Amino acid sequence: QVQLVESGGGLVQAGGSLRLSCAASGRTFSRYAMGWFRQAPGKEREFVAAINWSGGNGDYADSVKGRFTIYRDNAKNTVYLRMNSLRPEDTAVYYCAAARTDSSRYFVQRTEYDYWGQGTQVTVSS
């Protein structure tokens, strides 16, 4: 069982930056691929970024490529999402997720994840 707790959300002006953190419980954090998803009001939850267990591989949604960076610190059981050049359309609740894996894969589909955090609100004003 893994519990995930996100933090770092808030209100920021367009063009600003935020760093989200997701702290995981348990001693086997390095056995999980991690991901960030977001959900805006009235929309489906969508993929944002993913990273494999070692942090050596990952992927991003086209809408955030070049602006967001996902990285992890396995010693701290934490995955981060650095968000730069924020836009009003980035406004959403951001969720982190964990997927059990014995491989070096990362995952981009919601259904591939086993555990979810409670979410943190990010609001970007124009």
XYZ file of N, CA and C in Angstrom:
378
model
N 0.848 -1.194 0.000
C 0.000 0.000 0.000
C 0.883 1.242 0.000
N 0.525 2.206 -0.823
C 1.256 3.472 -0.904
C 0.264 4.603 -0.697
N 0.627 5.556 0.144
C -0.166 6.770 0.305
C 0.604 7.933 -0.282
N -0.105 8.766 -1.037
C 0.515 9.878 -1.740
C -0.102 11.186 -1.254
N 0.749 12.157 -0.960
C 0.269 13.454 -0.497
C 0.929 14.549 -1.322
N 0.110 15.276 -2.083
C 0.616 16.364 -2.904
C 0.644 17.673 -2.122
N 1.529 18.553 -2.533
C 1.600 19.892 -1.962
C 2.234 20.817 -2.983
N 2.150 22.126 -2.721
C 2.817 23.093 -3.575
C 1.908 23.847 -4.524
N 0.633 23.489 -4.557
C -0.285 24.214 -5.415
C -0.559 25.612 -4.891
N -1.258 26.396 -5.709
C -1.592 27.739 -5.288
C -2.037 28.595 -6.448
N -2.082 29.893 -6.194
C -2.487 30.887 -7.195
C -1.239 31.595 -7.708
N -1.104 31.656 -9.022
C 0.058 32.279 -9.637
C -0.388 33.026 -10.889
N 0.331 34.080 -11.226
C 0.018 34.822 -12.445
C 0.573 34.101 -13.665
N -0.036 34.350 -14.786
C 0.451 33.777 -16.038
C 1.918 34.152 -16.241
N 2.688 33.162 -16.673
C 4.124 33.339 -16.831
C 4.933 32.942 -15.617
N 4.251 32.716 -14.504
C 4.935 32.355 -13.271
C 5.273 30.879 -13.188
N 5.801 30.494 -12.037
C 6.260 29.123 -11.829
C 5.746 28.584 -10.501
N 5.614 27.270 -10.452
C 5.305 26.554 -9.223
C 6.038 25.225 -9.245
N 6.310 24.695 -8.062
C 6.821 23.336 -7.964
C 5.885 22.528 -7.075
N 5.322 21.495 -7.663
C 4.493 20.562 -6.902
C 5.358 19.428 -6.361
N 5.002 18.969 -5.179
C 5.671 17.826 -4.568
C 4.649 16.743 -4.271
N 5.087 15.513 -4.315
C 4.234 14.379 -3.965
C 5.064 13.444 -3.097
N 4.724 13.391 -1.828
C 5.440 12.543 -0.883
C 4.724 11.205 -0.756
N 5.493 10.128 -0.848
C 4.931 8.780 -0.786
C 5.333 8.096 0.505
N 4.395 7.354 1.059
C 4.700 6.551 2.237
C 5.293 5.220 1.807
N 5.866 4.482 2.739
C 6.371 3.149 2.428
C 7.849 3.147 2.102
N 8.414 1.930 2.071
C 9.850 1.781 1.882
C 10.210 1.307 0.487
N 9.204 1.194 -0.401
C 9.467 0.633 -1.721
C 9.176 1.636 -2.820
N 9.377 2.903 -2.524
C 9.065 3.958 -3.495
C 9.782 3.730 -4.817
N 10.989 3.219 -4.766
C 11.765 3.046 -6.001
C 11.197 1.938 -6.880
N 10.225 1.176 -6.385
C 9.596 0.144 -7.212
C 8.389 0.673 -7.978
N 8.143 1.958 -7.882
C 6.980 2.542 -8.527
C 7.385 3.553 -9.592
N 6.745 3.426 -10.747
C 6.762 4.518 -11.706
C 5.749 5.548 -11.218
N 6.030 6.813 -11.490
C 5.176 7.882 -10.974
C 4.651 8.753 -12.110
N 3.522 9.378 -11.857
C 2.956 10.248 -12.872
C 2.220 11.415 -12.250
N 2.029 12.440 -13.052
C 1.194 13.586 -12.688
C 0.062 13.684 -13.716
N -1.135 13.905 -13.209
C -2.312 14.119 -14.040
C -2.991 15.395 -13.551
N -3.903 15.920 -14.349
C -4.654 17.097 -13.914
C -6.085 17.014 -14.417
N -6.953 17.700 -13.688
C -8.360 17.714 -14.055
C -8.914 19.111 -13.846
N -9.356 19.697 -14.942
C -10.003 21.003 -14.906
C -11.507 20.808 -14.752
N -12.223 21.819 -14.256
C -13.677 21.681 -14.069
C -14.372 21.301 -15.374
N -15.204 20.275 -15.302
C -15.967 19.841 -16.454
C -15.196 19.048 -17.482
N -13.943 18.723 -17.167
C -13.110 17.981 -18.121
C -12.633 16.661 -17.523
N -12.187 15.778 -18.417
C -11.621 14.509 -17.985
C -10.242 14.733 -17.359
N -9.872 13.809 -16.481
C -8.519 13.848 -15.937
C -7.543 13.478 -17.055
N -6.509 14.280 -17.216
C -5.594 14.078 -18.321
C -4.150 13.922 -17.859
N -3.394 13.199 -18.651
C -1.987 12.959 -18.397
C -1.189 14.251 -18.535
N -0.235 14.436 -17.632
C 0.659 15.576 -17.689
C 2.114 15.121 -17.886
N 2.579 14.237 -17.005
C 3.981 13.816 -17.061
C 4.143 12.488 -16.346
N 5.155 11.730 -16.757
C 5.431 10.442 -16.133
C 6.930 10.238 -16.039
N 7.335 9.399 -15.082
C 8.754 9.124 -14.890
C 8.913 7.690 -14.423
N 9.977 7.041 -14.854
C 10.170 5.650 -14.452
C 10.816 5.582 -13.069
N 11.076 4.369 -12.600
C 11.500 4.210 -11.208
C 12.822 4.905 -10.905
N 13.706 4.949 -11.875
C 15.036 5.499 -11.622
C 15.118 6.995 -11.901
N 14.106 7.511 -12.605
C 14.174 8.907 -13.017
C 14.912 9.098 -14.325
N 15.305 8.001 -14.951
C 16.092 8.104 -16.165
C 15.295 8.207 -17.446
N 13.984 8.036 -17.330
C 13.160 8.069 -18.528
C 11.776 8.579 -18.170
N 11.123 9.212 -19.127
C 9.794 9.730 -18.855
C 9.192 10.372 -20.089
N 8.039 10.998 -19.892
C 7.332 11.593 -21.016
C 6.436 12.718 -20.519
N 6.000 13.556 -21.459
C 5.163 14.692 -21.143
C 4.027 14.800 -22.140
N 2.926 15.376 -21.703
C 1.879 15.765 -22.633
C 2.413 16.868 -23.533
N 1.945 16.886 -24.767
C 2.425 17.908 -25.706
C 2.181 19.321 -25.182
N 1.090 19.503 -24.453
C 0.717 20.837 -23.986
C 1.669 21.398 -22.940
N 2.497 20.538 -22.329
C 3.398 21.028 -21.281
C 4.865 20.828 -21.620
N 5.155 20.180 -22.731
C 6.553 19.942 -23.104
C 7.307 21.252 -23.217
N 8.513 21.256 -22.646
C 9.338 22.453 -22.668
C 9.039 23.417 -21.542
N 7.928 23.211 -20.821
C 7.566 24.101 -19.711
C 7.588 23.378 -18.360
N 7.228 22.110 -18.349
C 7.156 21.331 -17.113
C 8.287 20.315 -17.079
N 8.753 20.016 -15.867
C 9.778 18.997 -15.669
C 9.386 18.104 -14.503
N 9.377 16.804 -14.737
C 9.130 15.844 -13.674
C 10.459 15.247 -13.242
N 10.648 15.095 -11.944
C 11.852 14.453 -11.435
C 11.532 13.861 -10.071
N 12.416 13.002 -9.605
C 12.142 12.304 -8.347
C 13.405 12.176 -7.520
N 13.204 12.043 -6.222
C 14.285 11.798 -5.282
C 13.892 10.555 -4.498
N 14.425 9.407 -4.868
C 14.017 8.160 -4.219
C 14.460 8.098 -2.756
N 15.505 8.812 -2.412
C 15.938 8.839 -1.010
C 14.929 9.569 -0.125
N 14.180 10.470 -0.733
C 13.167 11.238 0.004
C 11.751 10.757 -0.276
N 11.614 9.691 -1.067
C 10.275 9.176 -1.422
C 9.380 10.274 -1.996
N 9.926 11.088 -2.862
C 9.191 12.247 -3.364
C 9.386 12.401 -4.872
N 8.286 12.737 -5.531
C 8.334 13.101 -6.941
C 7.872 14.552 -7.059
N 8.463 15.264 -7.996
C 8.207 16.681 -8.154
C 7.716 16.985 -9.566
N 7.021 18.106 -9.682
C 6.651 18.629 -10.991
C 6.968 20.121 -10.970
N 8.009 20.476 -11.688
C 8.380 21.875 -11.819
C 7.622 22.451 -13.006
N 6.867 23.531 -12.781
C 6.021 24.112 -13.821
C 6.452 25.553 -14.051
N 6.932 25.809 -15.248
C 7.342 27.159 -15.634
C 6.419 27.702 -16.721
N 6.486 29.009 -16.935
C 5.692 29.662 -17.989
C 4.231 29.236 -17.924
N 3.669 29.303 -16.741
C 2.301 28.837 -16.554
C 1.303 29.688 -17.320
N 0.251 29.025 -17.780
C -0.794 29.650 -18.571
C -2.138 29.456 -17.873
N -3.101 30.304 -18.157
C -4.431 30.102 -17.553
C -5.005 28.715 -17.833
N -4.708 28.165 -18.980
C -5.234 26.825 -19.315
C -4.573 25.704 -18.520
N -3.543 26.010 -17.738
C -2.950 25.021 -16.841
C -3.731 24.914 -15.529
N -4.705 25.776 -15.334
C -5.510 25.745 -14.116
C -6.247 24.413 -14.004
N -6.054 23.730 -12.874
C -6.657 22.418 -12.665
C -6.275 21.921 -11.275
N -6.905 20.825 -10.879
C -6.421 20.064 -9.729
C -5.385 19.078 -10.259
N -4.227 19.085 -9.647
C -3.134 18.214 -10.077
C -3.014 17.036 -9.119
N -2.954 15.841 -9.700
C -2.871 14.605 -8.936
C -1.575 13.870 -9.246
N -0.955 13.312 -8.225
C 0.137 12.403 -8.518
C -0.362 10.973 -8.360
N 0.299 10.056 -9.031
C -0.121 8.674 -9.058
C 1.101 7.771 -9.086
N 0.921 6.546 -8.564
C 2.000 5.566 -8.501
C 1.562 4.268 -9.162
N 2.467 3.679 -9.933
C 2.196 2.410 -10.618
C 3.270 1.403 -10.237
N 2.852 0.259 -9.703
C 3.813 -0.803 -9.382
C 4.430 -1.327 -10.660
N 5.731 -1.546 -10.637
C 6.378 -2.107 -11.817
C 7.707 -2.736 -11.440
N 8.053 -3.788 -12.155
C 9.370 -4.416 -11.999
C 10.269 -4.080 -13.188
N 9.802 -3.156 -14.013
C 10.560 -2.798 -15.212
C 10.984 -1.341 -15.143
N 11.605 -0.881 -16.202
C 12.032 0.512 -16.292
C 11.026 1.361 -17.058
N 9.815 0.841 -17.181
C 8.784 1.559 -17.928
C 8.260 2.749 -17.155
N 7.653 3.678 -17.888
C 6.787 4.694 -17.313
C 5.420 4.522 -17.969
N 4.411 5.186 -17.424
C 3.046 4.945 -17.880
C 2.336 6.263 -18.135
N 1.515 6.292 -19.188
C 0.811 7.520 -19.535
C -0.699 7.388 -19.436
N -1.196 6.172 -19.207
C -2.642 5.968 -19.122
C -3.074 5.974 -17.659
N -4.204 6.641 -17.396
C -4.747 6.670 -16.039
C -4.923 5.273 -15.459
N -5.395 4.364 -16.292
C -5.762 3.019 -15.829
C -4.554 2.183 -15.435
N -3.362 2.639 -15.760
C -2.161 1.871 -15.425
C -1.647 2.190 -14.028
N -2.248 3.137 -13.364
C -1.789 3.554 -12.050
C -2.608 2.900 -10.950
N -1.921 2.564 -9.861
C -2.550 1.822 -8.768
C -2.970 2.720 -7.602
N -2.244 3.806 -7.370
C -2.510 4.659 -6.219
C -2.544 6.116 -6.662
N -3.399 6.901 -5.973
C -3.590 8.304 -6.307
C -3.554 9.150 -5.045
N -3.051 10.376 -5.204
C -3.134 11.341 -4.135
C -4.477 12.053 -4.158
N -4.642 12.982 -3.224
C -5.917 13.677 -3.092
C -6.001 14.908 -3.986
N -4.882 15.318 -4.548
C -4.867 16.445 -5.471
C -4.499 17.760 -4.815
N -3.951 18.664 -5.612
C -3.630 20.011 -5.158
C -4.045 20.992 -6.251
N -4.694 22.081 -5.853
C -5.233 23.049 -6.808
C -4.151 23.983 -7.313
N -4.109 24.136 -8.624
C -3.252 25.132 -9.264
C -4.157 26.077 -10.044
N -4.054 27.363 -9.750
C -4.851 28.365 -10.445
C -3.911 29.397 -11.042
N -4.030 29.597 -12.348
C -3.188 30.554 -13.057
C -4.074 31.700 -13.537
N -3.796 32.887 -13.071
C -4.600 34.050 -13.456
C -3.971 34.749 -14.657
N -4.832 35.336 -15.479
C -4.348 36.010 -16.694
C -4.025 37.465 -16.424
